[in-house]
Amino acid sequence: MRLKMCSIHVKDPAAAHSFYTGTLGFETLMAMPEYNLYIIKDPGADANSVGLLLEPSDNPIAANYMNALHDAGLPAIVFGVPDVRAEYDRLINEGVVFRGEPAEDPSGISAVFDDGCGNFVQLHQD
């Protein structure tokens, strides 16, 4: 058994796909705009890698969950990066809005940003 796909609810899957690929650097695993279906993967990963479905939040349960997480300031997902500070600087230059500067705690170094698609995303240093 292996992890095949996970999802994150977003307000607009096409806009999220553009942000997650164009700004964050993920790659498209599958895009079917006519079905509002977008799945991304880690850069350089093969077609059998874990996919992240950018799932529409048009279901009231999904929208409530997404909005409650955002209202509470909780990240919906965590992405690993080799250097949080360098990624923070790169994304700030791209106009990404962070909740604060990178910080270190017992779990490591992390920073949280708003993806503009309804979620906070945490970067955690590998």
PDB file of C-alpha atoms in Angstrom:
ATOM      1  CA  MET A   1       0.000   0.000   0.000  1.00  0.00           C
ATOM      2  CA  ARG A   2       1.194   3.503  -0.776  1.00  0.00           C
ATOM      3  CA  LEU A   3      -0.095   7.032  -0.744  1.00  0.00           C
ATOM      4  CA  LYS A   4      -1.488   7.754  -4.217  1.00  0.00           C
ATOM      5  CA  MET A   5      -3.285  11.089  -3.910  1.00  0.00           C
ATOM      6  CA  CYS A   6      -4.358  13.638  -1.382  1.00  0.00           C
ATOM      7  CA  SER A   7      -6.334  16.812  -1.853  1.00  0.00           C
ATOM      8  CA  ILE A   8      -6.631  20.383  -0.757  1.00  0.00           C
ATOM      9  CA  HIS A   9      -9.884  22.276  -1.177  1.00  0.00           C
ATOM     10  CA  VAL A  10      -9.522  25.512  -3.130  1.00  0.00           C
ATOM     11  CA  LYS A  11     -11.884  28.281  -4.189  1.00  0.00           C
ATOM     12  CA  ASP A  12     -10.867  28.148  -7.851  1.00  0.00           C
ATOM     13  CA  PRO A  13      -8.982  25.054  -9.086  1.00  0.00           C
ATOM     14  CA  ALA A  14      -7.723  26.752 -12.281  1.00  0.00           C
ATOM     15  CA  ALA A  15      -6.326  29.724 -10.335  1.00  0.00           C
ATOM     16  CA  ALA A  16      -4.859  27.371  -7.744  1.00  0.00           C
ATOM     17  CA  HIS A  17      -3.211  25.333 -10.517  1.00  0.00           C
ATOM     18  CA  SER A  18      -1.651  28.490 -11.917  1.00  0.00           C
ATOM     19  CA  PHE A  19      -0.332  29.529  -8.478  1.00  0.00           C
ATOM     20  CA  TYR A  20       0.886  26.098  -7.410  1.00  0.00           C
ATOM     21  CA  THR A  21       2.696  25.475 -10.704  1.00  0.00           C
ATOM     22  CA  GLY A  22       3.725  28.984 -11.749  1.00  0.00           C
ATOM     23  CA  THR A  23       4.666  30.425  -8.363  1.00  0.00           C
ATOM     24  CA  LEU A  24       5.381  27.464  -6.103  1.00  0.00           C
ATOM     25  CA  GLY A  25       7.024  25.304  -8.780  1.00  0.00           C
ATOM     26  CA  PHE A  26       4.943  22.132  -8.714  1.00  0.00           C
ATOM     27  CA  GLU A  27       4.313  20.317 -11.989  1.00  0.00           C
ATOM     28  CA  THR A  28       1.056  19.276 -13.602  1.00  0.00           C
ATOM     29  CA  LEU A  29       0.209  15.612 -13.211  1.00  0.00           C
ATOM     30  CA  MET A  30      -3.214  15.999 -14.838  1.00  0.00           C
ATOM     31  CA  ALA A  31      -5.209  18.963 -16.093  1.00  0.00           C
ATOM     32  CA  MET A  32      -8.719  18.662 -17.485  1.00  0.00           C
ATOM     33  CA  PRO A  33     -10.089  22.228 -17.469  1.00  0.00           C
ATOM     34  CA  GLU A  34     -13.391  21.101 -18.973  1.00  0.00           C
ATOM     35  CA  TYR A  35     -13.983  19.113 -15.746  1.00  0.00           C
ATOM     36  CA  ASN A  36     -12.357  21.657 -13.411  1.00  0.00           C
ATOM     37  CA  LEU A  37      -9.845  18.907 -12.561  1.00  0.00           C
ATOM     38  CA  TYR A  38      -6.251  19.744 -11.717  1.00  0.00           C
ATOM     39  CA  ILE A  39      -3.700  17.466 -10.060  1.00  0.00           C
ATOM     40  CA  ILE A  40      -0.129  18.531  -9.359  1.00  0.00           C
ATOM     41  CA  LYS A  41       3.000  16.655  -8.329  1.00  0.00           C
ATOM     42  CA  ASP A  42       6.448  17.327  -6.949  1.00  0.00           C
ATOM     43  CA  PRO A  43       8.896  18.838  -9.446  1.00  0.00           C
ATOM     44  CA  GLY A  44      10.775  16.121 -11.305  1.00  0.00           C
ATOM     45  CA  ALA A  45       8.636  13.298  -9.889  1.00  0.00           C
ATOM     46  CA  ASP A  46       7.419  10.614 -12.267  1.00  0.00           C
ATOM     47  CA  ALA A  47       3.791   9.971 -13.218  1.00  0.00           C
ATOM     48  CA  ASN A  48       3.490   7.382 -10.417  1.00  0.00           C
ATOM     49  CA  SER A  49       4.251   9.929  -7.696  1.00  0.00           C
ATOM     50  CA  VAL A  50       1.761  11.172  -5.143  1.00  0.00           C
ATOM     51  CA  GLY A  51      -0.658  13.653  -6.635  1.00  0.00           C
ATOM     52  CA  LEU A  52      -2.225  16.665  -4.948  1.00  0.00           C
ATOM     53  CA  LEU A  53      -5.766  17.236  -6.177  1.00  0.00           C
ATOM     54  CA  LEU A  54      -6.731  20.915  -6.205  1.00  0.00           C
ATOM     55  CA  GLU A  55     -10.289  20.131  -5.257  1.00  0.00           C
ATOM     56  CA  PRO A  56     -13.157  22.571  -5.795  1.00  0.00           C
ATOM     57  CA  SER A  57     -14.745  23.757  -2.561  1.00  0.00           C
ATOM     58  CA  ASP A  58     -18.208  23.892  -4.115  1.00  0.00           C
ATOM     59  CA  ASN A  59     -19.516  21.331  -1.621  1.00  0.00           C
ATOM     60  CA  PRO A  60     -20.829  23.182   1.487  1.00  0.00           C
ATOM     61  CA  ILE A  61     -19.060  20.736   3.822  1.00  0.00           C
ATOM     62  CA  ALA A  62     -15.741  21.295   2.021  1.00  0.00           C
ATOM     63  CA  ALA A  63     -16.226  25.063   1.946  1.00  0.00           C
ATOM     64  CA  ASN A  64     -17.028  25.142   5.667  1.00  0.00           C
ATOM     65  CA  TYR A  65     -13.927  23.078   6.450  1.00  0.00           C
ATOM     66  CA  MET A  66     -11.651  25.192   4.236  1.00  0.00           C
ATOM     67  CA  ASN A  67     -13.038  28.461   5.626  1.00  0.00           C
ATOM     68  CA  ALA A  68     -12.866  27.264   9.257  1.00  0.00           C
ATOM     69  CA  LEU A  69      -9.194  26.300   8.874  1.00  0.00           C
ATOM     70  CA  HIS A  70      -8.406  29.638   7.262  1.00  0.00           C
ATOM     71  CA  ASP A  71     -10.371  31.623   9.864  1.00  0.00           C
ATOM     72  CA  ALA A  72      -8.462  29.809  12.618  1.00  0.00           C
ATOM     73  CA  GLY A  73      -5.145  30.561  10.896  1.00  0.00           C
ATOM     74  CA  LEU A  74      -4.340  26.861  10.542  1.00  0.00           C
ATOM     75  CA  PRO A  75      -2.369  25.517   7.584  1.00  0.00           C
ATOM     76  CA  ALA A  76      -4.313  23.116   5.376  1.00  0.00           C
ATOM     77  CA  ILE A  77      -1.124  21.405   4.182  1.00  0.00           C
ATOM     78  CA  VAL A  78       2.630  21.337   4.849  1.00  0.00           C
ATOM     79  CA  PHE A  79       5.275  21.382   2.116  1.00  0.00           C
ATOM     80  CA  GLY A  80       8.894  20.458   2.769  1.00  0.00           C
ATOM     81  CA  VAL A  81      11.732  22.614   1.477  1.00  0.00           C
ATOM     82  CA  PRO A  82      15.501  22.362   2.002  1.00  0.00           C
ATOM     83  CA  ASP A  83      15.823  26.008   3.134  1.00  0.00           C
ATOM     84  CA  VAL A  84      12.749  27.808   4.493  1.00  0.00           C
ATOM     85  CA  ARG A  85      14.493  31.205   4.613  1.00  0.00           C
ATOM     86  CA  ALA A  86      15.560  31.003   0.948  1.00  0.00           C
ATOM     87  CA  GLU A  87      12.075  29.896  -0.124  1.00  0.00           C
ATOM     88  CA  TYR A  88      10.512  32.637   2.003  1.00  0.00           C
ATOM     89  CA  ASP A  89      12.708  35.247   0.280  1.00  0.00           C
ATOM     90  CA  ARG A  90      11.917  33.841  -3.180  1.00  0.00           C
ATOM     91  CA  LEU A  91       8.172  33.791  -2.566  1.00  0.00           C
ATOM     92  CA  ILE A  92       8.117  37.267  -0.976  1.00  0.00           C
ATOM     93  CA  ASN A  93       9.690  38.518  -4.219  1.00  0.00           C
ATOM     94  CA  GLU A  94       6.833  36.776  -6.099  1.00  0.00           C
ATOM     95  CA  GLY A  95       4.276  38.696  -4.023  1.00  0.00           C
ATOM     96  CA  VAL A  96       3.242  35.808  -1.758  1.00  0.00           C
ATOM     97  CA  VAL A  97       1.864  36.994   1.592  1.00  0.00           C
ATOM     98  CA  PHE A  98       3.294  35.317   4.692  1.00  0.00           C
ATOM     99  CA  ARG A  99       1.804  35.414   8.191  1.00  0.00           C
ATOM    100  CA  GLY A 100       5.272  36.163   9.583  1.00  0.00           C
ATOM    101  CA  GLU A 101       8.939  35.504   9.058  1.00  0.00           C
ATOM    102  CA  PRO A 102      10.347  31.987   9.314  1.00  0.00           C
ATOM    103  CA  ALA A 103      10.528  30.793  12.901  1.00  0.00           C
ATOM    104  CA  GLU A 104      12.192  27.904  14.671  1.00  0.00           C
ATOM    105  CA  ASP A 105      10.574  25.701  17.305  1.00  0.00           C
ATOM    106  CA  PRO A 106      11.269  22.148  18.550  1.00  0.00           C
ATOM    107  CA  SER A 107       9.854  20.695  15.302  1.00  0.00           C
ATOM    108  CA  GLY A 108      12.207  22.741  13.113  1.00  0.00           C
ATOM    109  CA  ILE A 109      12.041  25.878  10.965  1.00  0.00           C
ATOM    110  CA  SER A 110       8.778  26.850   9.313  1.00  0.00           C
ATOM    111  CA  ALA A 111       6.805  29.714   7.807  1.00  0.00           C
ATOM    112  CA  VAL A 112       3.133  30.033   6.833  1.00  0.00           C
ATOM    113  CA  PHE A 113       1.741  31.810   3.769  1.00  0.00           C
ATOM    114  CA  ASP A 114      -1.665  32.446   2.226  1.00  0.00           C
ATOM    115  CA  ASP A 115      -2.081  30.668  -1.115  1.00  0.00           C
ATOM    116  CA  GLY A 116      -4.758  33.157  -2.217  1.00  0.00           C
ATOM    117  CA  CYS A 117      -7.019  30.176  -2.945  1.00  0.00           C
ATOM    118  CA  GLY A 118      -8.565  29.846   0.515  1.00  0.00           C
ATOM    119  CA  ASN A 119      -5.736  28.200   2.456  1.00  0.00           C
ATOM    120  CA  PHE A 120      -2.758  28.791   4.623  1.00  0.00           C
ATOM    121  CA  VAL A 121       0.205  26.631   3.653  1.00  0.00           C
ATOM    122  CA  GLN A 122       3.120  25.827   5.944  1.00  0.00           C
ATOM    123  CA  LEU A 123       6.654  25.465   4.658  1.00  0.00           C
ATOM    124  CA  HIS A 124       8.789  23.195   6.831  1.00  0.00           C
ATOM    125  CA  GLN A 125      12.533  22.764   6.479  1.00  0.00           C
ATOM    126  CA  ASP A 126      13.551  19.207   5.539  1.00  0.00           C
TER     127      ASP A 126
END
